[in-house]
CSV table of C-alpha atoms in Angstrom, one decimal:
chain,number,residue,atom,x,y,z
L,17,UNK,CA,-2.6,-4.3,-26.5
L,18,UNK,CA,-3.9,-3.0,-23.3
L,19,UNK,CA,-1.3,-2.9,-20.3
L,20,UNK,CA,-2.4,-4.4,-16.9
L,21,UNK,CA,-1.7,-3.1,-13.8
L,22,UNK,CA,-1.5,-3.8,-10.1
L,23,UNK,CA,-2.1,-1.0,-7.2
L,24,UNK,CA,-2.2,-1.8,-3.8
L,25,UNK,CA,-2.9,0.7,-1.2
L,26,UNK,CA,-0.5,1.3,2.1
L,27,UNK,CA,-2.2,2.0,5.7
L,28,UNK,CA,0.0,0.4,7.9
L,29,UNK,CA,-1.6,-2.6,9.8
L,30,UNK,CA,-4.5,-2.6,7.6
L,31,UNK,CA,-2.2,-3.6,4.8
L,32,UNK,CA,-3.1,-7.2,6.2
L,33,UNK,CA,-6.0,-7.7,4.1
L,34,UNK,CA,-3.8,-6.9,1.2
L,35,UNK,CA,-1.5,-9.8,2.3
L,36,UNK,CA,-4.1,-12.0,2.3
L,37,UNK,CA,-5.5,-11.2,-1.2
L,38,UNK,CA,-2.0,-11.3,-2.8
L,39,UNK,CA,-1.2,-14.8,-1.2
L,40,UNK,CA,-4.3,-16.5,-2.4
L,41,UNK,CA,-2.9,-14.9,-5.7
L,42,UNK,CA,0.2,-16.7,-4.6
L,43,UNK,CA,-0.8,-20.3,-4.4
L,44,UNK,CA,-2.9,-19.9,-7.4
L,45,UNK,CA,0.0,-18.7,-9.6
L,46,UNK,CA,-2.1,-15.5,-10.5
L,47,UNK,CA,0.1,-12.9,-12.0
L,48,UNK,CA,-1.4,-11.5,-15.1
L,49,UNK,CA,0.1,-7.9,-14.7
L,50,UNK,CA,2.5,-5.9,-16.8
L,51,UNK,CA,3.3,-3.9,-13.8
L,52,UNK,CA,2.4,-3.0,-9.7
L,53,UNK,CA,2.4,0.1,-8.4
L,54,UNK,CA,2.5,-0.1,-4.3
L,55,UNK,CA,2.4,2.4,-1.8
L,56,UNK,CA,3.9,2.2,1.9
L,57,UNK,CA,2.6,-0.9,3.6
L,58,UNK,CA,1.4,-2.3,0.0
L,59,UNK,CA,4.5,-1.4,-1.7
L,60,UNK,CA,6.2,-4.1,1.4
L,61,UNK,CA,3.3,-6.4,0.2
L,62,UNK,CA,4.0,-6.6,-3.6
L,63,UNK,CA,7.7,-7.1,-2.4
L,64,UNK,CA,6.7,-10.4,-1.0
L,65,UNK,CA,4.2,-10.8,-3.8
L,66,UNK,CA,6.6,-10.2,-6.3
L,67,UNK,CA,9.5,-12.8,-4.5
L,68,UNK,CA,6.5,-15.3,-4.5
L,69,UNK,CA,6.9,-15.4,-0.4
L,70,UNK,CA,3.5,-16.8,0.6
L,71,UNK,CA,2.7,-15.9,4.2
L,72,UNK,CA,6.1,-13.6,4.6
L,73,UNK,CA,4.3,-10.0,4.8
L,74,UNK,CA,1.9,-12.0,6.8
L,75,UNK,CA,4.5,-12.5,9.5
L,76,UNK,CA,6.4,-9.5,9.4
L,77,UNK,CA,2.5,-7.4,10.1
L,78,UNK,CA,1.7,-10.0,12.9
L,79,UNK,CA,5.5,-10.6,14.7
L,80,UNK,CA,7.7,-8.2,13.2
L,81,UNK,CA,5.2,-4.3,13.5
L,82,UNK,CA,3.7,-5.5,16.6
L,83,UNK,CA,6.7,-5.8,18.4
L,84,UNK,CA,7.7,-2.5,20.9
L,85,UNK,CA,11.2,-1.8,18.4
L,86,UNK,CA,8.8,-1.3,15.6
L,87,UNK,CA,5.8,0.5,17.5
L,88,UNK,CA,6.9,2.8,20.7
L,89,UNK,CA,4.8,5.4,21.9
L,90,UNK,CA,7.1,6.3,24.8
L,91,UNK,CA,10.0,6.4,22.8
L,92,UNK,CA,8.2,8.9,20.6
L,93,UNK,CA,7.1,11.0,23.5
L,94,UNK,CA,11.1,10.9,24.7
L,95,UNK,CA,11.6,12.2,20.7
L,96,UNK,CA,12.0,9.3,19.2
L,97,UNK,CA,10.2,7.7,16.3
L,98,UNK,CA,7.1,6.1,16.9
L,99,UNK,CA,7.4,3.7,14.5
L,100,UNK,CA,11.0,2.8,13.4
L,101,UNK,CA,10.5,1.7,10.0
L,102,UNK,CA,14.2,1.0,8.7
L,103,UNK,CA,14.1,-1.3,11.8
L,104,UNK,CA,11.3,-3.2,10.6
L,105,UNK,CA,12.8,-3.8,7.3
L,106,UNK,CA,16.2,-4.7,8.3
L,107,UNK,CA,15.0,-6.9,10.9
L,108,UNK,CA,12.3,-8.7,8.7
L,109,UNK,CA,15.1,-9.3,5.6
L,110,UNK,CA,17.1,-11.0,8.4
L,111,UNK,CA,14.2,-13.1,9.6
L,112,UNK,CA,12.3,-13.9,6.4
L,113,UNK,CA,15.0,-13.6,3.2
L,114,UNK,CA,13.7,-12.5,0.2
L,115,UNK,CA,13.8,-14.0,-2.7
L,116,UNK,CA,15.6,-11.6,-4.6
L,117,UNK,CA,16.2,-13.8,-8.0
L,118,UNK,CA,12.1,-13.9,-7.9
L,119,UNK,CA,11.6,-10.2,-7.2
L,120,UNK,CA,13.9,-8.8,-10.0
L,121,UNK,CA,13.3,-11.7,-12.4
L,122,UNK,CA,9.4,-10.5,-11.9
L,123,UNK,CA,7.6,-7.4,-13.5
L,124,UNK,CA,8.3,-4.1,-12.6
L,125,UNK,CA,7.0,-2.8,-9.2
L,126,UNK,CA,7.0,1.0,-8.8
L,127,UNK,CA,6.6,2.4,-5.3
L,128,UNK,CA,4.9,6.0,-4.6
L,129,UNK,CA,7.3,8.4,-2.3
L,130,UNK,CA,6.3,12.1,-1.4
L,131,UNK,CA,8.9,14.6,-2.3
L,132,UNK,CA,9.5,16.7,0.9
L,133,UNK,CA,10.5,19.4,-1.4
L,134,UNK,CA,7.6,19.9,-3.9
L,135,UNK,CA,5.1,18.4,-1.6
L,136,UNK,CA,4.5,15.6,-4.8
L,137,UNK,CA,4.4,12.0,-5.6
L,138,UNK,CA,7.4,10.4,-7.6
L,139,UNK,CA,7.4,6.8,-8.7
L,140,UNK,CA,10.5,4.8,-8.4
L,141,UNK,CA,11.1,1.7,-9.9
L,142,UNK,CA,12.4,-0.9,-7.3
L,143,UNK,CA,15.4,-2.8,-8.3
L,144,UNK,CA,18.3,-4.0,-6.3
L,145,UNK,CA,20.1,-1.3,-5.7
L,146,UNK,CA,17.4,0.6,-4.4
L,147,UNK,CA,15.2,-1.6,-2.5
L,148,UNK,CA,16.1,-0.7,0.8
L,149,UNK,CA,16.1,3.1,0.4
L,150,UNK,CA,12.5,3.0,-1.5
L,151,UNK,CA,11.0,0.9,1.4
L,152,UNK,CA,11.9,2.9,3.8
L,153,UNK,CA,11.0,5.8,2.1
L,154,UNK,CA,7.2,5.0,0.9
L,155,UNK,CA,6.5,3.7,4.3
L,156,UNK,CA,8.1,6.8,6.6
L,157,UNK,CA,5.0,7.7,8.3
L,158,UNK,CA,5.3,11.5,8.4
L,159,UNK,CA,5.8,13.2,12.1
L,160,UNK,CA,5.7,9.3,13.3
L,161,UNK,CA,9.4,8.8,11.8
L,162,UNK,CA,11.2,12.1,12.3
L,163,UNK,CA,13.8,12.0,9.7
L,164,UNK,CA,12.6,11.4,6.4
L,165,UNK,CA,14.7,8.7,4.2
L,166,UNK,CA,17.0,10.5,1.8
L,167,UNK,CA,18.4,9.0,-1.4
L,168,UNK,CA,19.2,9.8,-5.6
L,169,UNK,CA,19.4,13.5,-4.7
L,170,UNK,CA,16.4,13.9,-2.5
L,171,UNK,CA,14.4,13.7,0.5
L,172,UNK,CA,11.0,11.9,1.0
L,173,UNK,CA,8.2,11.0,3.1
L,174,UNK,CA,4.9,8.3,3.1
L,175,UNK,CA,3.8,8.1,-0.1
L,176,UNK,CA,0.2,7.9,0.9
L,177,UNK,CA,0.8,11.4,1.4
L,178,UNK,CA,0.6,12.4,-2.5
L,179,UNK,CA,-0.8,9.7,-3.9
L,180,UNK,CA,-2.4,6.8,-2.0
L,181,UNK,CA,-4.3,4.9,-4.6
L,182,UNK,CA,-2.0,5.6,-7.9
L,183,UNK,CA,-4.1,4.7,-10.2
L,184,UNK,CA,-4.4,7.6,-12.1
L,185,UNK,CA,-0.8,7.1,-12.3
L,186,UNK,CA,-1.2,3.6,-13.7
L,187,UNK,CA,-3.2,4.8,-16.7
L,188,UNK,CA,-1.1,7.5,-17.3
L,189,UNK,CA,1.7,4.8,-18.1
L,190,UNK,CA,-0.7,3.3,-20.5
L,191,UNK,CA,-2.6,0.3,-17.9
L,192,UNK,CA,-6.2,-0.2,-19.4
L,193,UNK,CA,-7.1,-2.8,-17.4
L,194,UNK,CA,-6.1,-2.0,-13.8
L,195,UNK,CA,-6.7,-4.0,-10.6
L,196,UNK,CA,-6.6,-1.9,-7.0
L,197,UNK,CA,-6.2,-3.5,-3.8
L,198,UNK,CA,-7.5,-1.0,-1.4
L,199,UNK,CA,-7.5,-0.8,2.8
L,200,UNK,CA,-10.8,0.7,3.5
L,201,UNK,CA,-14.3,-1.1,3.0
L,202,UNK,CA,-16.2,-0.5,0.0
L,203,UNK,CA,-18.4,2.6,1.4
L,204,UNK,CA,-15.5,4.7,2.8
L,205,UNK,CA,-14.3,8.4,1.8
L,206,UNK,CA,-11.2,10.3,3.8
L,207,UNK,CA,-12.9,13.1,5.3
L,208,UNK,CA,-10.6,16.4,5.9
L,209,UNK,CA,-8.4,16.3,9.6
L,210,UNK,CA,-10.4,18.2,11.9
L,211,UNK,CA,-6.6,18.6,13.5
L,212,UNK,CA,-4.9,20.5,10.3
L,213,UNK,CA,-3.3,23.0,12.7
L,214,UNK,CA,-1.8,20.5,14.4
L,215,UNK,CA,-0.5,18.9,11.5
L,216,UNK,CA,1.0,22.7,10.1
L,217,UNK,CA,2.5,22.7,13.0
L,218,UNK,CA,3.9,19.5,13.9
L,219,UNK,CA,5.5,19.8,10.0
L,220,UNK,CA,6.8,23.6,10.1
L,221,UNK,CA,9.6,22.1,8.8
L,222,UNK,CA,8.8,20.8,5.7
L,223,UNK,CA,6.0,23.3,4.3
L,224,UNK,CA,5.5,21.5,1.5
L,225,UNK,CA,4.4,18.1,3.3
L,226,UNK,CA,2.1,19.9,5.4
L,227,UNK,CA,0.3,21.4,2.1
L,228,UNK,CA,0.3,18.2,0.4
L,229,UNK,CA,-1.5,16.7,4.1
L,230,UNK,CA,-3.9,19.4,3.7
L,231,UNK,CA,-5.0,18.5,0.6
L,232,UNK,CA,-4.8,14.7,1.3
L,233,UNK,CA,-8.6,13.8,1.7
L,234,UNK,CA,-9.5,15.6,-1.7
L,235,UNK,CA,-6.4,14.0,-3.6
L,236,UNK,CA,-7.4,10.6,-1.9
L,237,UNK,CA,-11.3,10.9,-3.0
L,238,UNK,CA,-10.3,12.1,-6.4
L,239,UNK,CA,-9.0,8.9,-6.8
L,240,UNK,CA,-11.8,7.1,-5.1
L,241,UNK,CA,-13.9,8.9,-7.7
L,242,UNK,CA,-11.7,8.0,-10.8
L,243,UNK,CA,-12.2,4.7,-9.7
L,244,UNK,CA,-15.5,4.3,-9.5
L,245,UNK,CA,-16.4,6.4,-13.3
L,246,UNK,CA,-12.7,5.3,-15.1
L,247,UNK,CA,-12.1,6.7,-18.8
L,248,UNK,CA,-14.4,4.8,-20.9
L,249,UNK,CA,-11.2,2.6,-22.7
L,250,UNK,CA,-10.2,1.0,-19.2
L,251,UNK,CA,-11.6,-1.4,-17.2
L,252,UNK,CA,-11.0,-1.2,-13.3
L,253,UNK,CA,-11.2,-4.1,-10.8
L,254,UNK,CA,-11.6,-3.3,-6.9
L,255,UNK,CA,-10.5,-5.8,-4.1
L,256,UNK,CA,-11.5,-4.0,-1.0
L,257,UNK,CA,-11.9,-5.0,3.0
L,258,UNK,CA,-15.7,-6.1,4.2
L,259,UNK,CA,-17.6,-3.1,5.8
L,260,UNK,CA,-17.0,-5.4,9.4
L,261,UNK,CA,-13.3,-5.2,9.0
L,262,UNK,CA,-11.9,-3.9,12.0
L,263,UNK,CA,-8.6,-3.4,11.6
L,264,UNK,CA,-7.0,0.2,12.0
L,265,UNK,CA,-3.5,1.8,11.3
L,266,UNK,CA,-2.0,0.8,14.3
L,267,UNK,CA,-4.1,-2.1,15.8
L,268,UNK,CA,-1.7,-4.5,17.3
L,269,UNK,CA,-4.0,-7.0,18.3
L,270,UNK,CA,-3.2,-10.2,17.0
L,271,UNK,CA,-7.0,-12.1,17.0
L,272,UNK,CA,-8.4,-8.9,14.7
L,273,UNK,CA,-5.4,-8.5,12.6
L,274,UNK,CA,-5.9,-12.9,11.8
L,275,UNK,CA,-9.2,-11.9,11.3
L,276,UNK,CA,-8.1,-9.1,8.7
L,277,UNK,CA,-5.8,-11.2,7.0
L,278,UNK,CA,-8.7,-14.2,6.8
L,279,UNK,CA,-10.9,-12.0,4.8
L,280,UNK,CA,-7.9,-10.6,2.5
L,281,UNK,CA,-8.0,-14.3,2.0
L,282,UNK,CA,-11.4,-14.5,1.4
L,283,UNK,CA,-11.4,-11.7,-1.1
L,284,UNK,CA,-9.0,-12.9,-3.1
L,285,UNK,CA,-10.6,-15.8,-4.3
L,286,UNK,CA,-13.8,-14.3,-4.7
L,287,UNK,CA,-11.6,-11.9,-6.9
L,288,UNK,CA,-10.3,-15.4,-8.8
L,289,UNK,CA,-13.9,-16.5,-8.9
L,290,UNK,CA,-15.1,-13.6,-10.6
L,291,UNK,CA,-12.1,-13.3,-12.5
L,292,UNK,CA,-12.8,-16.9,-14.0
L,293,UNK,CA,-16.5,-15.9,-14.8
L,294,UNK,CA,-18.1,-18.5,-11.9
L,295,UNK,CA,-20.4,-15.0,-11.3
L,296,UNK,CA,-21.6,-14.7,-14.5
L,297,UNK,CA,-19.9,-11.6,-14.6
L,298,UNK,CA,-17.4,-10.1,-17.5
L,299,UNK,CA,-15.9,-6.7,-18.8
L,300,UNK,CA,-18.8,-4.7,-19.6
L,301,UNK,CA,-19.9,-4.9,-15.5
L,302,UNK,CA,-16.8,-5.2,-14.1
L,303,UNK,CA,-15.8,-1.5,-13.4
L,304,UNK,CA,-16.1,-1.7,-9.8
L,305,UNK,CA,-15.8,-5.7,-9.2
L,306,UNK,CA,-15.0,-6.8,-5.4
C-alpha cells in the first residue's frame, strides 16, 4: 500500500492561502493522509488542521502576526527581535485553545527545523510534550529572531532554511502519493540573494546557517524540480496561490491578506473537485494538479 502524505510550505503571512485550503479541507472532513510534514508558518497551519480548528490559523495570521508584539521593526533596530515568535504562539494558545485531544488523536505531523550546528534539516515529530518548543523552532525567522529556540540537545533555526518543501523527505519515509501545499504561484523559482554578504555577515555566528542560506535557492528549486518530474511510482498533487496573489512575507494588510486567504479557499475546493474526478482528470495526469 502506498503511504499518503501532506506538505505544506511556511512563508510567514503568505501561509494564509494555506489556511484557506486546509479549512475547506476542514468542513469537508478531507483527511486522507498517513502523515503531514509542515514547515514554519505551515507547520502552525497543519496544527490547526490537525485540531480540526476551522478559521483558528486564520485568525491568529490576521489579529494575532499583525499586531506590533508580534511584528516590530523599531524594536529590532533597538536589538530586538523583529518578529517575536514564542509571543505569537503563547498569545494565540491563550486566545484560540487548541484542541489537543484532536491534534494527538490525529496522524502524525512532522515539522522541518534547521540545525544551527550542521547547517541541516531534522524532522521532529510533534507530540505534546514538544509542541511548543518545535513551533517555535520551525518558525524562528533567522537574523529576525535573534536567539534561536533550543531543545532535546540542540539548537535550531526556520526550517525553510534547509528544507522548505520536504517532499523529498516525504518519499523517503515511503509517501507515494503526496500532496504539497505551496506559498508561491505556480510559475515561481527562488532566485539566489543578491545580498549574500550581508546575510554572511549578519550570521557570523552560526557559520553553518549562513552556508545552508547560501545554498537556499538551489535546495528550494531542487525541490521545485522533484516536484514537477517525481519518481515514476509516486504520484504528486500541487495546491499553489494564483499568479495575482499578492501577499508577501510580511504584508500586514488586512484587505490583501482576506483576499489571500479567499483564494486558499478557492483552491481547495478546486483541489476536492479534481480530487473527486468533476475534471475528468485521474492519476496518470495528475503529477502537477492545482
Amino acid at each position: 500500500m502506498n503511504n499518503s502524505a501532506l506538505i505544506v510550505e511556511g512563508g510567514a503571512m503568505r501561509g494564509v492561502f494555506a489556511s484557506g485550503v486546509l479549512d475547506t479541507f476542514m468542513n469537508h472532513d478531507f483527511m486522507p493522509y498517513d502523515f503531514a510534514i509542515g514547515v514554519s508558518a505551515g507547520a502552525s497551519n497543519l496544527v490547526g488542521y490537525l485540531s480540526n480548528s476551522p478559521q483558528r490559523s486564520f485568525e491568529v495570521i490576521t489579529k494575532m502576526a499583525t499586531n506590533k508584539r508580534f511584528f516590530n521593526p523599531a524594536r529590532f533596530a533597538k536589538g530586538g527581535d523583529l518578529v517575536d515568535v514564542k509571543w505569537l504562539w503563547d498569545e494565540s494558545n491563550q486566545r484560540y485553545p487548541l484542541n489537543c485531544e484532536a491534534l494527538f488523536s490525529s496522524i502524525p505531523m512532522f515539522a522541518a527545523v534547521t540545525n544551527i550546528d550542521s547547517g541541516l534539516a531534522d524532522y521532529y515529530r510533534v507530540e505534546a510534550h514538544s509542541l511548543s518548543n518545535i513551533i517555535e523552532a520551525t518558525t524562528a525567522l533567522p537574523i529576525a529572531y535573534r536567539r534561536p529556540p533550543c531543545f532535546s540537545g540542540g539548537c535550531y533555526t526556520d526550517g525553510g532554511v534547509a528544507d522548505s518543501i520536504p517532499v523529498r523527505e516525504a518519499y523517503r519515509r515511503g509517501a507515494r502519493d503526496i500532496t504539497v501545499i505551496l506559498s508561491h504561484p505556480l510559475s515561481y523559482e527562488m532566485k539566489a540573494s543578491r545580498s549574500a554578504w550581508l546575510v554572511q555577515a549578519l550570521l557570523a555566528k552560526y557559520p553553518s546557517i549562513a552556508q545552508a542560506m547560501k545554498v537556499r535557492a538551489e535546495n528550494y528549486n531542487q525541490s521545485l524540480e522533484f516536484i514537477r518530474h517525481p519518481p515514476k511510482d509516486a504520484t504528486i498533487r500541487v495546491i499553489t496561490p494564483p499568479e495575482d496573489f499578492a501577499v508577501k512575507r510580511l504584508t500586514m494588510n488586512q484587505k490583501t491578506l482576506h483576499q489571500g486567504y479567499k483564494m486558499g479557499l478557492a483552491a481547495g475546493e478546486e483541489h476536492l473537485s479534481i480530487r473527486r474526478g468533476e475534471y475528468g482528470l485521474h492519476q496518470e495526469n495528475c503529477h502537477f494538479c492545482v
